[in-house]
Amino acid sequence: MAGRPGRRGRGGPVTEVRLEAARRVDGEVTVPGDKSISHRALLLGAIACGRSFLGNLSPAADVASTAGCLAACGAWLRLFDDGKWVLDGAGVGRTLRSPEADLDCGNSGTTMRLLSGLLAGHPLEAVLDGDASLRRRPMRRVAVPLELMGAAVEPSPGGTAPLRVRGRFPLRPVVYELPVASAQLKSAVLLAGLAADGPTTVVEPAPSRDHTERLLRLCEVPVAVEGGRITVTPAPLQPFGLRVPGDLSSAAFLLALAATRPGWRVRCPGVTLNPGRTGVLEVLRAMGAQVSVEPGPEAGGVEPVGDVEVRGAPLRAVTIAGDLIPRLIDELPVLAVLATQAEGTTVIRDAAELRAKESDRIALVAAGLRALGAECEEAPDGLAVHGPVRLRAAALDAGGDHRLAMAWAVAACLAADGGVTIIRGAECVAVSYPRFFEDLGGLTTG
Ligand code: S3P
């Protein structure tokens, strides 16, 4: 059936998904809990002074990596049958101890970077490791500020994982200017700052998602923001309750698909509307799609949440650059697919960070788009995509990157030649959105 996956394991863990074009896309999907917020809720709940309760935590493999690493460091956390997590913490600098074995961060850069910051402020020693993709990603960027604060943090000679952390309590407070607009790096320094004996300031070159800052406030830790300067003043973390909102970055694939054709529509209720995440909605609107957002009550009184609906329209090309980039960094692969359907040349620049994600997303997106019949040019920091084109079905590889697997699925739904698109290694969607293919199938009519 069009738009629905046919799955075939091929003598190993690699799953091939086959998709035909969709004739129609219409419906509502409740996407899983937000991955970025879930990581932080676990990390803060683990070290708060008492019992915290979390609901609707992301089912992503990345979040399971964070939970597993915390448990290996002696944190007390339990998942109950009703999907609720309970955590019991004993305070910063006191809760965590040296794990018996290397910590497995799996595919998750967020786990490795944020956890390094948290572990740096505990008197322990740990080695953080991950899969082949994570072992290629830059880790010196976290080692530098954590060393300034007094922890010993050693990446392997290439500046990558495995990463050895020898923490201590307390750390020295710092004022640290981030060399890249990275929420992961910012969060690592803020989390280490909780264990410092004075206020720590991080200076951001451009605003990025501020979930860490918001959840720290939920824990009653003072966080002051002035321009690009964020200052955390250490205080005992109060335990908290939080229902995690839906993940806009997961919803983005379905919403972007709806945007491509007049008459198509997708609604995703209860997703995060953190301003560091909503760049994708601004771009969909600028391309001509009808985007409606109904704000609801904030999650935990700190995280904006709402229902988002996108209706398709003839699309026009846009330029995506500058301060917008950190606010939609994970959505760029699917926006590049969308650009193939827009009138004109869409330009993505200032996005060199894309090369340091789960894969080199500039190179692999460009190669995939060409295989689908689109014309595009690669630049060191982005991509130019010419549209509109009638995409043709192709055999594509996810390259071990969950966001590429989902972007290719969106492209498959748009193929205009009646063919079947094959996505190899599609099982990696479990890194962020395990039910992605089921949810996509529920929206499409072939
Ligand atoms: C994330 C921040 C982003 C994003 C990643 C999740 C986070 O990375 O790409 O998927 O939860 O802080 P950078 O901050 O390193 O760009």
Short mmCIF file of C-alpha atoms and ligand atoms in Angstrom, two decimals:
data_model
loop_
_atom_site.label_atom_id
_atom_site.label_comp_id
_atom_site.label_asym_id
_atom_site.label_seq_id
_atom_site.Cartn_x
_atom_site.Cartn_y
_atom_site.Cartn_z
CA MET A 1 0.00 0.00 0.00
CA ALA A 2 1.31 3.39 -0.90
CA GLY A 3 2.91 5.32 1.89
CA ARG A 4 3.03 2.20 4.05
CA PRO A 5 6.25 0.39 4.72
CA GLY A 6 7.09 -3.08 3.59
CA ARG A 7 9.90 -4.17 5.88
CA ARG A 8 12.55 -6.69 5.17
CA GLY A 9 15.34 -7.62 7.54
CA ARG A 10 18.32 -8.65 5.44
CA GLY A 11 20.14 -11.31 7.37
CA GLY A 12 21.09 -8.85 10.09
CA PRO A 13 19.93 -5.86 11.96
CA VAL A 14 19.55 -3.73 8.82
CA THR A 15 15.95 -3.12 7.87
CA GLU A 16 14.90 -2.05 4.43
CA VAL A 17 11.72 -0.04 4.15
CA ARG A 18 9.90 0.29 0.82
CA LEU A 19 7.57 3.21 0.24
CA GLU A 20 5.38 4.31 -2.64
CA ALA A 21 4.20 7.84 -3.26
CA ALA A 22 1.20 9.13 -1.31
CA ARG A 23 -1.90 10.32 -3.15
CA ARG A 24 -3.17 12.11 -0.11
CA VAL A 25 -1.87 13.06 3.33
CA ASP A 26 -4.39 13.94 6.00
CA GLY A 27 -4.76 13.36 9.71
CA GLU A 28 -3.61 13.89 13.24
CA VAL A 29 -0.58 12.35 14.94
CA THR A 30 0.39 12.56 18.59
CA VAL A 31 4.16 12.42 18.29
CA PRO A 32 6.30 10.99 21.12
CA GLY A 33 7.67 13.08 23.97
CA ASP A 34 10.40 15.56 23.17
CA LYS A 35 13.87 14.04 23.10
CA SER A 36 15.81 17.15 24.16
CA ILE A 37 13.52 17.82 27.13
CA SER A 38 13.52 14.13 28.12
CA HIS A 39 17.34 13.97 28.35
CA ARG A 40 17.39 17.05 30.59
CA ALA A 41 14.48 15.92 32.75
CA LEU A 42 16.33 12.65 33.48
CA LEU A 43 19.65 14.37 34.19
CA LEU A 44 18.12 16.96 36.53
CA GLY A 45 15.71 14.53 38.21
CA ALA A 46 18.67 12.25 38.93
CA ILE A 47 20.51 14.93 40.93
CA ALA A 48 17.60 16.85 42.49
CA CYS A 49 17.22 16.66 46.27
CA GLY A 50 14.32 14.19 46.48
CA ARG A 51 11.74 12.47 44.29
CA SER A 52 10.80 13.69 40.80
CA PHE A 53 8.03 12.37 38.51
CA LEU A 54 8.14 12.42 34.69
CA GLY A 55 5.41 11.56 32.21
CA ASN A 56 5.40 11.14 28.42
CA LEU A 57 9.18 10.72 28.30
CA SER A 58 10.55 10.15 24.81
CA PRO A 59 10.76 6.45 23.81
CA ALA A 60 13.86 7.30 21.75
CA ALA A 61 16.92 5.04 21.94
CA ASP A 62 18.96 8.19 22.66
CA VAL A 63 16.97 8.87 25.82
CA ALA A 64 17.34 5.23 26.89
CA SER A 65 21.12 5.81 26.57
CA THR A 66 20.91 8.71 29.03
CA ALA A 67 18.82 6.65 31.47
CA GLY A 68 21.21 3.70 31.20
CA CYS A 69 24.31 5.84 31.79
CA LEU A 70 22.73 7.53 34.81
CA ALA A 71 21.77 4.17 36.31
CA ALA A 72 25.33 2.89 35.71
CA CYS A 73 26.57 5.90 37.75
CA GLY A 74 24.35 4.93 40.69
CA ALA A 75 21.33 7.18 40.00
CA TRP A 76 17.99 5.81 41.18
CA LEU A 77 15.42 5.89 38.38
CA ARG A 78 12.53 3.58 37.56
CA LEU A 79 10.07 3.27 34.69
CA PHE A 80 6.61 2.17 35.87
CA ASP A 81 4.02 0.27 33.81
CA ASP A 82 1.96 3.38 33.17
CA GLY A 83 4.91 4.98 31.34
CA LYS A 84 5.84 7.24 34.24
CA TRP A 85 9.39 7.65 35.46
CA VAL A 86 10.28 8.21 39.09
CA LEU A 87 13.74 9.45 40.09
CA ASP A 88 15.28 9.89 43.51
CA GLY A 89 18.27 12.19 43.75
CA ALA A 90 20.64 13.11 46.56
CA GLY A 91 21.91 16.47 45.29
CA VAL A 92 24.66 17.84 43.04
CA GLY A 93 28.13 16.45 43.68
CA ARG A 94 26.69 13.66 45.85
CA THR A 95 24.41 11.50 43.73
CA LEU A 96 26.67 9.90 41.16
CA ARG A 97 29.67 7.57 41.53
CA SER A 98 32.22 5.96 39.22
CA PRO A 99 30.58 3.37 36.95
CA GLU A 100 32.03 -0.13 36.84
CA ALA A 101 32.34 -0.16 33.05
CA ASP A 102 32.57 2.36 30.21
CA LEU A 103 29.34 4.31 29.75
CA ASP A 104 27.55 3.52 26.48
CA CYS A 105 26.05 6.71 25.04
CA GLY A 106 24.98 4.78 21.91
CA ASN A 107 24.30 7.20 19.05
CA SER A 108 23.51 10.12 21.34
CA GLY A 109 25.64 13.26 21.23
CA THR A 110 23.27 14.89 23.71
CA THR A 111 23.90 12.10 26.22
CA MET A 112 27.67 12.32 25.86
CA ARG A 113 27.94 16.10 26.04
CA LEU A 114 25.38 16.84 28.75
CA LEU A 115 26.46 13.91 30.88
CA SER A 116 30.12 15.02 30.70
CA GLY A 117 29.04 18.34 32.21
CA LEU A 118 27.09 16.63 34.96
CA LEU A 119 29.80 14.07 35.78
CA ALA A 120 32.50 16.78 35.83
CA GLY A 121 30.98 18.08 39.07
CA HIS A 122 31.04 14.71 40.87
CA PRO A 123 34.13 13.14 42.49
CA LEU A 124 34.28 10.16 40.13
CA GLU A 125 35.98 8.77 37.05
CA ALA A 126 34.11 7.59 33.96
CA VAL A 127 34.77 6.81 30.31
CA LEU A 128 32.00 7.85 27.93
CA ASP A 129 31.85 5.93 24.67
CA GLY A 130 29.38 5.40 21.86
CA ASP A 131 28.74 3.87 18.46
CA ALA A 132 30.83 4.46 15.33
CA SER A 133 28.90 7.64 14.45
CA LEU A 134 29.29 9.14 17.92
CA ARG A 135 33.00 8.25 17.90
CA ARG A 136 33.41 10.57 14.90
CA ARG A 137 31.80 13.64 16.52
CA PRO A 138 33.76 16.54 18.06
CA MET A 139 34.14 16.30 21.84
CA ARG A 140 37.04 18.66 22.49
CA ARG A 141 34.47 21.45 22.56
CA VAL A 142 33.12 20.11 25.89
CA ALA A 143 36.53 19.17 27.28
CA VAL A 144 37.86 22.75 27.02
CA PRO A 145 35.37 24.53 29.35
CA LEU A 146 35.12 21.59 31.77
CA GLU A 147 38.92 21.61 32.15
CA LEU A 148 38.81 25.36 32.83
CA MET A 149 36.37 24.56 35.63
CA GLY A 150 38.82 22.09 37.17
CA ALA A 151 37.69 18.69 35.89
CA ALA A 152 40.03 16.48 33.87
CA VAL A 153 38.36 15.62 30.56
CA GLU A 154 40.34 13.74 27.92
CA PRO A 155 38.97 12.87 24.52
CA SER A 156 40.88 10.44 22.30
CA PRO A 157 43.72 12.02 20.24
CA GLY A 158 41.35 12.96 17.40
CA GLY A 159 39.26 15.02 19.83
CA THR A 160 36.50 12.42 19.79
CA ALA A 161 35.03 9.71 22.04
CA PRO A 162 35.93 7.74 24.07
CA LEU A 163 36.03 10.59 26.54
CA ARG A 164 37.54 10.10 30.00
CA VAL A 165 36.06 12.37 32.70
CA ARG A 166 37.65 12.78 36.14
CA GLY A 167 35.27 15.01 38.00
CA ARG A 168 35.52 16.88 41.25
CA PHE A 169 33.31 18.80 43.63
CA PRO A 170 33.23 21.73 43.82
CA LEU A 171 34.29 23.08 40.43
CA ARG A 172 35.54 26.58 39.67
CA PRO A 173 32.98 29.01 38.25
CA VAL A 174 33.80 30.41 34.78
CA VAL A 175 32.63 32.92 32.22
CA TYR A 176 32.78 30.94 29.00
CA GLU A 177 32.19 32.15 25.46
CA LEU A 178 30.91 29.32 23.30
CA PRO A 179 32.83 28.95 20.00
CA VAL A 180 29.69 27.47 18.34
CA ALA A 181 25.95 28.04 18.86
CA SER A 182 25.34 24.63 20.42
CA ALA A 183 22.69 23.89 23.02
CA GLN A 184 24.54 20.72 23.93
CA LEU A 185 27.73 22.59 24.72
CA LYS A 186 25.88 25.37 26.54
CA SER A 187 24.05 22.78 28.62
CA ALA A 188 27.25 20.88 29.49
CA VAL A 189 28.75 24.06 30.96
CA LEU A 190 25.53 25.03 32.79
CA LEU A 191 25.22 21.54 34.30
CA ALA A 192 28.85 21.68 35.46
CA GLY A 193 28.08 25.16 36.80
CA LEU A 194 25.63 23.58 39.27
CA ALA A 195 28.65 22.09 41.06
CA ALA A 196 30.72 25.30 41.05
CA ASP A 197 31.34 27.42 44.14
CA GLY A 198 29.99 30.56 42.48
CA PRO A 199 27.90 31.67 39.47
CA THR A 200 28.90 30.40 36.00
CA THR A 201 28.17 32.41 32.84
CA VAL A 202 27.91 31.07 29.31
CA VAL A 203 27.92 33.49 26.37
CA GLU A 204 26.09 32.22 23.25
CA PRO A 205 26.92 33.49 19.74
CA ALA A 206 23.26 32.93 18.73
CA PRO A 207 20.21 31.72 20.67
CA SER A 208 19.73 27.96 20.80
CA ARG A 209 17.11 25.80 22.52
CA ASP A 210 16.94 26.82 26.20
CA HIS A 211 15.40 23.68 27.73
CA THR A 212 18.22 23.38 30.28
CA GLU A 213 17.67 26.94 31.48
CA ARG A 214 13.89 26.44 31.74
CA LEU A 215 14.10 23.10 33.56
CA LEU A 216 16.67 24.53 35.98
CA ARG A 217 14.13 27.22 36.84
CA LEU A 218 11.55 24.46 37.38
CA CYS A 219 14.05 23.07 39.94
CA GLU A 220 14.18 26.52 41.55
CA VAL A 221 17.78 27.13 40.51
CA PRO A 222 18.37 30.81 39.63
CA VAL A 223 19.17 31.30 35.95
CA ALA A 224 19.57 34.85 34.64
CA VAL A 225 19.55 35.63 30.93
CA GLU A 226 20.75 38.95 29.57
CA GLY A 227 21.29 39.21 25.85
CA GLY A 228 23.40 36.17 25.00
CA ARG A 229 24.74 35.80 28.57
CA ILE A 230 23.27 33.02 30.69
CA THR A 231 24.27 32.84 34.35
CA VAL A 232 23.47 29.92 36.64
CA THR A 233 23.84 30.41 40.39
CA PRO A 234 24.27 27.05 42.13
CA ALA A 235 21.49 26.09 44.55
CA PRO A 236 20.02 22.78 45.72
CA LEU A 237 17.76 21.44 42.95
CA GLN A 238 14.17 20.99 44.07
CA PRO A 239 12.48 17.81 42.80
CA PHE A 240 9.79 18.37 40.19
CA GLY A 241 6.94 16.88 38.19
CA LEU A 242 6.89 17.24 34.42
CA ARG A 243 4.78 15.92 31.58
CA VAL A 244 7.11 16.13 28.59
CA PRO A 245 5.47 17.80 25.55
CA GLY A 246 5.55 16.23 22.08
CA ASP A 247 8.70 16.48 19.97
CA LEU A 248 8.39 19.18 17.30
CA SER A 249 11.51 17.81 15.58
CA SER A 250 9.70 14.47 15.09
CA ALA A 251 6.47 16.21 14.06
CA ALA A 252 8.46 18.28 11.54
CA PHE A 253 8.74 15.36 9.10
CA LEU A 254 4.97 14.89 8.98
CA LEU A 255 4.19 18.60 8.95
CA ALA A 256 6.71 19.22 6.15
CA LEU A 257 5.11 16.44 4.09
CA ALA A 258 1.69 18.07 4.49
CA ALA A 259 3.13 21.39 3.36
CA THR A 260 4.01 20.11 -0.12
CA ARG A 261 0.56 19.75 -1.76
CA PRO A 262 -2.59 21.89 -1.63
CA GLY A 263 -5.29 19.81 0.07
CA TRP A 264 -2.88 17.90 2.32
CA ARG A 265 -3.04 18.50 6.07
CA VAL A 266 -1.36 17.24 9.25
CA ARG A 267 -2.12 18.22 12.82
CA CYS A 268 0.19 17.45 15.75
CA PRO A 269 -1.27 18.30 19.15
CA GLY A 270 0.75 19.12 22.25
CA VAL A 271 4.21 19.72 20.80
CA THR A 272 6.99 21.85 22.26
CA LEU A 273 6.95 25.46 21.08
CA ASN A 274 10.25 26.40 22.71
CA PRO A 275 11.46 29.39 20.66
CA GLY A 276 14.76 27.57 20.13
CA ARG A 277 12.85 24.90 18.20
CA THR A 278 10.21 26.72 16.17
CA GLY A 279 12.43 27.90 13.30
CA VAL A 280 10.93 25.13 11.14
CA LEU A 281 7.43 26.59 11.50
CA GLU A 282 8.71 30.02 10.45
CA VAL A 283 10.32 28.50 7.36
CA LEU A 284 7.20 26.49 6.42
CA ARG A 285 5.21 29.72 6.63
CA ALA A 286 7.80 31.68 4.62
CA MET A 287 7.64 28.96 1.93
CA GLY A 288 3.90 29.53 1.63
CA ALA A 289 2.38 26.71 3.71
CA GLN A 290 -0.53 27.49 6.02
CA VAL A 291 0.71 26.99 9.55
CA SER A 292 -1.61 27.40 12.51
CA VAL A 293 -0.44 27.22 16.10
CA GLU A 294 -2.77 27.08 19.10
CA PRO A 295 -0.80 27.58 22.30
CA GLY A 296 -1.89 25.57 25.37
CA PRO A 297 -0.73 25.54 29.00
CA GLU A 298 3.05 25.46 29.50
CA ALA A 299 4.58 22.13 30.54
CA GLY A 300 5.70 22.42 34.17
CA GLY A 301 4.86 26.11 33.87
CA VAL A 302 8.16 26.61 31.98
CA GLU A 303 8.04 25.03 28.52
CA PRO A 304 5.69 26.45 25.86
CA VAL A 305 3.42 23.83 24.26
CA GLY A 306 0.70 23.92 21.62
CA ASP A 307 -1.15 22.24 18.76
CA VAL A 308 0.32 22.74 15.30
CA GLU A 309 -1.47 22.21 12.00
CA VAL A 310 0.05 22.57 8.55
CA ARG A 311 -1.90 22.71 5.29
CA GLY A 312 -0.19 22.40 1.93
CA ALA A 313 0.16 25.15 -0.68
CA PRO A 314 2.31 25.94 -3.70
CA LEU A 315 5.73 26.50 -2.15
CA ARG A 316 8.39 29.12 -2.90
CA ALA A 317 12.14 28.94 -2.24
CA VAL A 318 13.68 30.65 0.79
CA THR A 319 17.11 31.38 2.25
CA ILE A 320 17.79 29.71 5.60
CA ALA A 321 20.81 31.24 7.32
CA GLY A 322 22.28 33.11 10.28
CA ASP A 323 20.63 33.01 13.69
CA LEU A 324 17.80 30.87 12.34
CA ILE A 325 20.13 27.87 11.88
CA PRO A 326 20.46 26.75 15.53
CA ARG A 327 16.66 27.08 15.84
CA LEU A 328 16.04 24.43 13.15
CA ILE A 329 19.32 22.56 12.92
CA ASP A 330 17.69 19.10 13.11
CA GLU A 331 15.00 20.02 10.57
CA LEU A 332 17.40 20.96 7.75
CA PRO A 333 17.41 17.52 6.07
CA VAL A 334 13.63 17.51 5.68
CA LEU A 335 13.59 21.18 4.69
CA ALA A 336 16.08 20.31 1.94
CA VAL A 337 13.63 17.68 0.68
CA LEU A 338 10.86 20.26 0.83
CA ALA A 339 13.00 22.68 -1.18
CA THR A 340 12.82 20.29 -4.15
CA GLN A 341 9.08 21.10 -4.31
CA ALA A 342 9.46 24.88 -4.05
CA GLU A 343 9.64 27.38 -6.92
CA GLY A 344 13.20 28.76 -7.11
CA THR A 345 16.49 28.08 -5.39
CA THR A 346 16.47 27.45 -1.66
CA VAL A 347 19.78 28.32 -0.03
CA ILE A 348 20.92 26.89 3.31
CA ARG A 349 24.09 28.46 4.71
CA ASP A 350 25.91 29.07 8.02
CA ALA A 351 25.13 25.43 8.80
CA ALA A 352 28.62 23.86 8.87
CA GLU A 353 27.53 22.12 12.11
CA LEU A 354 25.46 19.81 9.91
CA ARG A 355 28.67 18.05 8.95
CA ALA A 356 29.28 17.12 12.61
CA LYS A 357 25.88 15.53 13.31
CA GLU A 358 25.00 11.81 13.32
CA SER A 359 26.34 11.84 9.74
CA ASP A 360 27.74 14.51 7.43
CA ARG A 361 24.26 15.75 6.68
CA ILE A 362 25.37 18.15 3.94
CA ALA A 363 27.13 15.47 1.91
CA LEU A 364 24.51 12.75 2.45
CA VAL A 365 21.51 15.03 1.84
CA ALA A 366 23.08 16.30 -1.40
CA ALA A 367 23.81 12.73 -2.58
CA GLY A 368 20.30 11.54 -1.69
CA LEU A 369 18.58 14.49 -3.37
CA ARG A 370 20.53 13.83 -6.58
CA ALA A 371 19.55 10.15 -6.48
CA LEU A 372 15.92 11.34 -6.21
CA GLY A 373 16.36 13.44 -9.36
CA ALA A 374 16.81 16.85 -7.72
CA GLU A 375 19.47 19.39 -8.59
CA CYS A 376 21.55 20.79 -5.78
CA GLU A 377 24.99 22.17 -4.98
CA GLU A 378 26.94 21.49 -1.86
CA ALA A 379 28.86 24.23 -0.02
CA PRO A 380 31.16 23.88 3.01
CA ASP A 381 28.42 25.30 5.24
CA GLY A 382 25.22 24.37 3.44
CA LEU A 383 23.38 23.53 0.28
CA ALA A 384 21.50 25.13 -2.61
CA VAL A 385 18.47 23.18 -3.87
CA HIS A 386 16.67 24.00 -7.12
CA GLY A 387 12.97 23.43 -7.48
CA PRO A 388 10.40 22.46 -8.25
CA VAL A 389 11.22 18.99 -9.57
CA ARG A 390 9.24 15.81 -10.00
CA LEU A 391 11.12 13.46 -7.70
CA ARG A 392 11.69 9.88 -8.81
CA ALA A 393 11.74 6.86 -6.54
CA ALA A 394 15.26 5.76 -5.61
CA ALA A 395 17.25 3.32 -3.49
CA LEU A 396 18.68 5.34 -0.61
CA ASP A 397 20.74 4.62 2.44
CA ALA A 398 19.98 6.19 5.78
CA GLY A 399 23.72 6.25 6.52
CA GLY A 400 22.91 5.27 10.13
CA ASP A 401 21.27 8.68 10.59
CA HIS A 402 17.67 8.72 11.90
CA ARG A 403 16.87 12.13 10.47
CA LEU A 404 18.02 11.07 7.01
CA ALA A 405 15.88 7.92 7.15
CA MET A 406 12.81 10.06 7.92
CA ALA A 407 13.68 12.74 5.34
CA TRP A 408 13.97 10.00 2.68
CA ALA A 409 10.56 8.66 3.71
CA VAL A 410 9.07 12.11 3.10
CA ALA A 411 10.77 12.22 -0.31
CA ALA A 412 9.41 8.74 -1.08
CA CYS A 413 5.86 9.98 -0.49
CA LEU A 414 6.49 12.72 -3.08
CA ALA A 415 7.98 10.56 -5.85
CA ALA A 416 6.12 11.32 -9.06
CA ASP A 417 7.19 8.36 -11.21
CA GLY A 418 5.03 5.64 -9.64
CA GLY A 419 8.11 3.83 -8.35
CA VAL A 420 9.01 2.38 -4.99
CA THR A 421 11.65 4.07 -2.86
CA ILE A 422 13.87 1.78 -0.81
CA ILE A 423 15.40 3.09 2.41
CA ARG A 424 18.19 0.88 3.70
CA GLY A 425 19.08 0.97 7.37
CA ALA A 426 15.69 2.48 8.17
CA GLU A 427 15.65 0.92 11.65
CA CYS A 428 17.74 3.87 12.86
CA VAL A 429 14.51 5.92 13.19
CA ALA A 430 14.37 4.31 16.67
CA VAL A 431 17.10 6.76 17.70
CA SER A 432 14.43 9.48 17.98
CA TYR A 433 11.03 8.23 16.71
CA PRO A 434 10.52 4.46 16.94
CA ARG A 435 6.94 4.54 15.58
CA PHE A 436 7.73 6.86 12.69
CA PHE A 437 6.82 4.51 9.83
CA GLU A 438 3.56 3.45 11.51
CA ASP A 439 2.55 7.06 12.10
CA LEU A 440 3.46 8.03 8.55
CA GLY A 441 1.46 5.09 7.21
CA GLY A 442 -1.57 6.22 9.21
CA LEU A 443 -1.55 9.63 7.50
CA THR A 444 -1.06 8.62 3.89
CA THR A 445 -3.39 7.20 1.27
CA GLY A 446 -1.72 5.59 -1.70
C1 S3P B 1 20.29 19.17 21.01
C2 S3P B 1 20.97 20.20 20.43
C3 S3P B 1 21.36 20.21 19.02
C4 S3P B 1 20.60 19.16 18.19
C5 S3P B 1 20.52 17.84 18.90
C6 S3P B 1 19.85 17.99 20.25
C7 S3P B 1 20.00 19.25 22.45
O1 S3P B 1 22.74 19.92 18.94
O2 S3P B 1 21.20 19.00 16.95
O3 S3P B 1 19.77 16.92 18.13
O4 S3P B 1 19.14 18.51 22.94
O5 S3P B 1 20.64 20.08 23.12
P1 S3P B 1 23.80 21.12 19.08
O6 S3P B 1 23.38 21.91 20.23
O7 S3P B 1 25.14 20.53 19.33
O8 S3P B 1 23.74 21.84 17.76
#
